[in-house]
Coordinates of C-alpha atoms in Angstrom, one line a residue:
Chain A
X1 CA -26.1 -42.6 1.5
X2 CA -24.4 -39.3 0.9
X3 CA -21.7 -38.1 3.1
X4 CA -23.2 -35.6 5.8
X5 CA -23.1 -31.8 5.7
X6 CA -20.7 -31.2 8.2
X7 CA -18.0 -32.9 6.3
X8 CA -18.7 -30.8 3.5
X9 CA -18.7 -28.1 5.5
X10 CA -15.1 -29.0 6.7
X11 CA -13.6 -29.6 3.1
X12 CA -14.8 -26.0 2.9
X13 CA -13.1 -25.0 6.0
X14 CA -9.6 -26.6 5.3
X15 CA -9.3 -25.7 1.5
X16 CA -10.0 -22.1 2.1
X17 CA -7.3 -21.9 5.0
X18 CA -5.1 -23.6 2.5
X19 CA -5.5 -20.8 0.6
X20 CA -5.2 -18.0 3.5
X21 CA -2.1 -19.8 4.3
X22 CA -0.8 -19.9 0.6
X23 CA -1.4 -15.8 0.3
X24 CA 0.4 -15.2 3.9
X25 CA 3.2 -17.6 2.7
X26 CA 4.3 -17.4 -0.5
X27 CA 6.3 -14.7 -2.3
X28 CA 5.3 -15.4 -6.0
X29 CA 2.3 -13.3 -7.8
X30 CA 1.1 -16.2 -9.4
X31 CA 0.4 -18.5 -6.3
X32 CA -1.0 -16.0 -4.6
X33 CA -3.5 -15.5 -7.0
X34 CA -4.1 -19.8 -7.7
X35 CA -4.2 -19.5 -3.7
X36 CA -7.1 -17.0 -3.9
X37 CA -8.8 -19.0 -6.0
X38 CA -7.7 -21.7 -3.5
X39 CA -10.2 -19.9 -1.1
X40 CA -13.1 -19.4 -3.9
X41 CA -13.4 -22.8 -4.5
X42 CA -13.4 -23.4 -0.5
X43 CA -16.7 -21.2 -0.2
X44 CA -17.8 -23.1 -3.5
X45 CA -18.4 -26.1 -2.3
X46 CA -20.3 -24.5 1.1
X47 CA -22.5 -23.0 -1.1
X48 CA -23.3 -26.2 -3.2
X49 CA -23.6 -28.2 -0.1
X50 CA -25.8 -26.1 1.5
X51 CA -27.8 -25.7 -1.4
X52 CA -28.1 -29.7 -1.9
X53 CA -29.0 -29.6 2.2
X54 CA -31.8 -26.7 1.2
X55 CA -33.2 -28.7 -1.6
X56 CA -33.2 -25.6 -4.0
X57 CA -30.5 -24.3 -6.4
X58 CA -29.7 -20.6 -4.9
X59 CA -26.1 -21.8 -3.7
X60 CA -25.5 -22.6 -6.8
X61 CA -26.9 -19.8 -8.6
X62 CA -24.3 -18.2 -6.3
X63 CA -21.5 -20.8 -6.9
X64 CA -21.9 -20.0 -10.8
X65 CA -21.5 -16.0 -10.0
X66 CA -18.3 -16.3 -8.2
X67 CA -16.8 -18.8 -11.3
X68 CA -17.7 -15.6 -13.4
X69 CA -16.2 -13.1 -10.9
X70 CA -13.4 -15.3 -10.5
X71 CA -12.5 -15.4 -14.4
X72 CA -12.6 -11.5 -14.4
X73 CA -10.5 -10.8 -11.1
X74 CA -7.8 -13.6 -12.7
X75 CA -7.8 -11.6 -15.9
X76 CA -7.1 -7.8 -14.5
X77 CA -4.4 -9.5 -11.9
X78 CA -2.7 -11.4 -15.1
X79 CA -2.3 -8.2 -16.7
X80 CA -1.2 -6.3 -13.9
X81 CA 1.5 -8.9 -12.7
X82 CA 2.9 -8.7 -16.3
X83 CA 2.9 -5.4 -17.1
X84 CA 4.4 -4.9 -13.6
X85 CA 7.1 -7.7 -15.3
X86 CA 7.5 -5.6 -18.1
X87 CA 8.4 -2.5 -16.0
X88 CA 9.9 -4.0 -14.3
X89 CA 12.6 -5.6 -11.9
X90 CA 11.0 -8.9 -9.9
X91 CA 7.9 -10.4 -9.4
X92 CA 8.6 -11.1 -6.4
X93 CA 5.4 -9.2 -4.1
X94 CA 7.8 -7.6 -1.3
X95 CA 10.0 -5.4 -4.1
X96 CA 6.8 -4.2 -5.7
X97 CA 6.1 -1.7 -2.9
X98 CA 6.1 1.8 -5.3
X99 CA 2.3 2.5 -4.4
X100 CA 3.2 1.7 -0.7
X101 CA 1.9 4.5 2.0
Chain B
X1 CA -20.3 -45.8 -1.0
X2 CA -20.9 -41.9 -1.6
X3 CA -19.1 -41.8 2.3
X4 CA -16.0 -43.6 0.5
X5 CA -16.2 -41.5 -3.0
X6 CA -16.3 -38.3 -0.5
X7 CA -13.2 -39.2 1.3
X8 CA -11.1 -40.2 -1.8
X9 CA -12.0 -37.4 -3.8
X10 CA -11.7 -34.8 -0.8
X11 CA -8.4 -36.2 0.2
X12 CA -6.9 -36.0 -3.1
X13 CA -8.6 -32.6 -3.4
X14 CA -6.7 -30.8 -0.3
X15 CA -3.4 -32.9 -0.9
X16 CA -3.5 -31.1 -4.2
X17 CA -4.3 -27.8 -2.9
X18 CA -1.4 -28.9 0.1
X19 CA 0.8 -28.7 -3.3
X20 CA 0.1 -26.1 -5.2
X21 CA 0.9 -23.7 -2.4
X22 CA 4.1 -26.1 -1.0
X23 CA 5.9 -26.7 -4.7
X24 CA 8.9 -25.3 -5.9
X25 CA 8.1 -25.0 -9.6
X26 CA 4.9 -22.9 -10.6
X27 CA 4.2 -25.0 -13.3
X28 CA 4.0 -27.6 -11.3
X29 CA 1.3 -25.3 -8.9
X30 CA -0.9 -24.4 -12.2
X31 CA -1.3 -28.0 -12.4
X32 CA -2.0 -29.6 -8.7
X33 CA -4.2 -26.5 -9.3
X34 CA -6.2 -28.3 -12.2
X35 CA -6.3 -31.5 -10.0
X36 CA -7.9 -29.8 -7.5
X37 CA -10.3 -28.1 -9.6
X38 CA -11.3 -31.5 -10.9
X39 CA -11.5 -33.2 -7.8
X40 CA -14.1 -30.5 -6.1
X41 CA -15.8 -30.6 -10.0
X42 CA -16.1 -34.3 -8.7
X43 CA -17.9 -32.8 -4.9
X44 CA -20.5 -31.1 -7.3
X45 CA -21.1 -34.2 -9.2
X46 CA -21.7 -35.8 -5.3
X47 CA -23.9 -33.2 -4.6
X48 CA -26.0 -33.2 -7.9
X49 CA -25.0 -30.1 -8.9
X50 CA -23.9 -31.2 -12.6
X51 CA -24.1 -27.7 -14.4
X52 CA -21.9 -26.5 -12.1
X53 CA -19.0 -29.8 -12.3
X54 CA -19.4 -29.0 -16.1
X55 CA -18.9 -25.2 -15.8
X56 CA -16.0 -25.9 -13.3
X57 CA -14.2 -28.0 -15.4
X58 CA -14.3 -25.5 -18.2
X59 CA -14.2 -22.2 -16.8
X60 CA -11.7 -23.2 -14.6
X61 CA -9.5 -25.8 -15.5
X62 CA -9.8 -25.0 -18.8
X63 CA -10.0 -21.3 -19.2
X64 CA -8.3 -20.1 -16.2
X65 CA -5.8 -21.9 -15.3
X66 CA -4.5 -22.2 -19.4
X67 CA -4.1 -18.3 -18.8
X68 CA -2.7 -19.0 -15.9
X69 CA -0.2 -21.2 -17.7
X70 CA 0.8 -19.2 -20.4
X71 CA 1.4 -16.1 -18.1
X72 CA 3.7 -18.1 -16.0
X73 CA 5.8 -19.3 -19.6
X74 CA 5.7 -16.0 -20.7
X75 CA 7.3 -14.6 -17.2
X76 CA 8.9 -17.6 -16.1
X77 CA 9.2 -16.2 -12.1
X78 CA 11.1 -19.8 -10.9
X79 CA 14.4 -18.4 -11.6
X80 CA 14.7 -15.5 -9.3
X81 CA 11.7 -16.7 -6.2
X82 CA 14.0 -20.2 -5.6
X83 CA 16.3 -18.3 -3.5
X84 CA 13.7 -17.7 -0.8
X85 CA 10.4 -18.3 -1.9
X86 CA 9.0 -18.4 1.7
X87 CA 8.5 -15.7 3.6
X88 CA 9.8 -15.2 6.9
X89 CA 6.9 -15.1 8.6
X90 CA 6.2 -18.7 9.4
X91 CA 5.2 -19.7 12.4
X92 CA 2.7 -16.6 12.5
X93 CA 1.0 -17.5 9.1
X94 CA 0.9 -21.2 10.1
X95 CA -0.7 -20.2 13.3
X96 CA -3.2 -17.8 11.9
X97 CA -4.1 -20.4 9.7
X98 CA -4.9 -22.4 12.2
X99 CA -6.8 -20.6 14.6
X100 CA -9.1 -19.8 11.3
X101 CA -9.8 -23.1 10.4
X102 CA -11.2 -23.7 14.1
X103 CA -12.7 -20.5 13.6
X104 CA -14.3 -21.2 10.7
X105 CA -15.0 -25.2 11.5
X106 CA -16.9 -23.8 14.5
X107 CA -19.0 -21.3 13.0
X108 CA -19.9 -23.7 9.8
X109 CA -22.0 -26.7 12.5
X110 CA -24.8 -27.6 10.5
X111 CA -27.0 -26.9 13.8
X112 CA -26.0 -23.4 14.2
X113 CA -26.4 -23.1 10.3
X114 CA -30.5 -23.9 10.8
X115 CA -30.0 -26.7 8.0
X116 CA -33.0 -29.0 7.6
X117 CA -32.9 -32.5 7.5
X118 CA -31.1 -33.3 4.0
X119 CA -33.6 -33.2 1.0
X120 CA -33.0 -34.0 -2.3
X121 CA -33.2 -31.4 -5.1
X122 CA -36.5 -31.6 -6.6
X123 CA -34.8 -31.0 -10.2
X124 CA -32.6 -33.4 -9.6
X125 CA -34.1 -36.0 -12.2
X126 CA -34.8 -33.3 -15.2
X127 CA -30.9 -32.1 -14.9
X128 CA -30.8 -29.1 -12.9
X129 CA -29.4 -26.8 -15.9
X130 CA -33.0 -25.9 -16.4
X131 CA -33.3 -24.9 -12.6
X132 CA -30.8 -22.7 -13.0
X133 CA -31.4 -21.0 -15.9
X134 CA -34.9 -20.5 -14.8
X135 CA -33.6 -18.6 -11.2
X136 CA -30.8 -16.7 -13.6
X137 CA -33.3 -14.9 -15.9
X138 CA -36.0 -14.4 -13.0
X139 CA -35.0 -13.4 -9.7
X140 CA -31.0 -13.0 -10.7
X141 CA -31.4 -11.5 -13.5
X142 CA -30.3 -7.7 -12.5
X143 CA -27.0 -10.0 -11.2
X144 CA -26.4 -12.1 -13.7
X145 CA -26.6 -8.5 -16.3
X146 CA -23.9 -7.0 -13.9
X147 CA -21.3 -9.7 -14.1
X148 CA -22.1 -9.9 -17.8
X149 CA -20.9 -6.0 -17.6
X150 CA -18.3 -6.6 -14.9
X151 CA -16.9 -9.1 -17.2
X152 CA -16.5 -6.6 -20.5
X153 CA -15.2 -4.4 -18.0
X154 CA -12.4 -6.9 -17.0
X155 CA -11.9 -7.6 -20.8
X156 CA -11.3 -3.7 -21.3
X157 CA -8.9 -3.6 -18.2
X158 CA -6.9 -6.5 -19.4
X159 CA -6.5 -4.9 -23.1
X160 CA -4.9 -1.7 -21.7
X161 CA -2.9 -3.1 -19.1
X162 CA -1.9 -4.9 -21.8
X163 CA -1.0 -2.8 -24.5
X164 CA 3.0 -1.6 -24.5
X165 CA 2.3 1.8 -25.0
X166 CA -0.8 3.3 -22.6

């Protein structure tokens, strides 16, 4: 007996405000980003749950993309965060504000 | 049984993702982070969705979050955050927080989501690898070419940001 959908559903729901709440909070770069992926993972498991509810393998067809999309967005944000570093004076997000409007 | 493996597993998993945005060392984050990763690679096992546990644990707790972990050795950011690493805005992002996970709890019922009555994956006895690779080079094939591009593209990106001298 596997456990229902909706507590799946809610997993979902709480790791991906974890993540919101993680972005909104914290000061440092870096867990921002692991945050963000925080929230990926959150919509992750949705889509595998639903897809195991569907009895087909779409969701994860789509699960698999956003692993792949993730590893590039991690990559570009690494090397922007360190070559802000390099420039640099903090990495703390509030004192990067040069491209601010 | 599966109820009781699904309550461990998720338990540990948001405690873990509870401390990778609560902890004072980012070291320490990067690696709740990897515990979490494992614990929802665990979910997909649940759900019979073992390509994707296996790609998980890979791509993500191995390939990302080791990049993860030798940016944060090469910057080492604890130093200068630990003298207010919180913002000042609280109460409002505790609250916002809130209000979307009863937002988002709400909207995800399984009724209003048109969900039929829980089948099992018909590929779930040959290993469900095959499934996917069959759906990746037929009907997702135009995106499974982009994010092969969007990747390169992110490999460029890295290499200039990289380089000292642009």
């Amino acid at each position: 007996m596997i456990a229902p959908l909706s507590y799946y559903l809610i997993l979902s729901a709480v790791l991906f405000t974890i993540g919101v709440l993680g972005v909104l909070v914290r000061k440092n770069p870096l867990i921002m980003f692991m945050s963000i992926e925080l929230m990926l993972n959150g919509g992750n498991v949705a889509f595998v749950a639903l897809a195991h509810s569907f009895g087909n393998v779409d969701g994860q067809v789509i699960a698999f993309f956003v692993m792949a999309i993730a590893a590039a967005e991690v990559v570009v944000g690494l090397a922007i965060i360190s070559s802000i570093f390099r420039l640099r004076v903090s990495i703390d997000v509030d004192e990067v504000s040069t491209l601010k409007g | 049984m599966e109820l009781a493996y699904f309550l461990v597993i998720s338990v540990v998993a948001v405690l873990a993702a509870v401390a990778v945005i609560a902890s004072r060392n980012t070291v320490h984050s990067a690696l709740y982070m990897v515990v979490n990763l494992f614990c929802v690679a665990m979910l997909y096992l649940s759900l019979s969705a073992e390509f994707l546990a296996v790609v998980q644990i890979t791509v993500y707790a191995g390939a990302i979050m080791v990049l993860f972990l030798f940016v944060i050795t090469m910057l080492n950011p604890d130093n200068e955050e630990s003298r207010s690493r919180i913002r000042n805005r609280l109460p409002f992002a505790v609250g916002f927080a809130l209000a979307l996970l009863v937002a988002v709890s709400l909207a995800m019922q399984p009724q209003l989501l048109r969900v039929a009555q829980p089948a099992q994956l018909q590929a779930a006895g040959a290993g469900n690898v095959e499934a996917i690779g069959g759906l990746l080079f037929t009907r997702y094939l135009l995106p499974f070419e982009l994010v092969a591009v969007l990747l390169l593209v992110g490999m460029v990106a890295a290499i200039v940001l990289g380089k000292r001298r642009v």
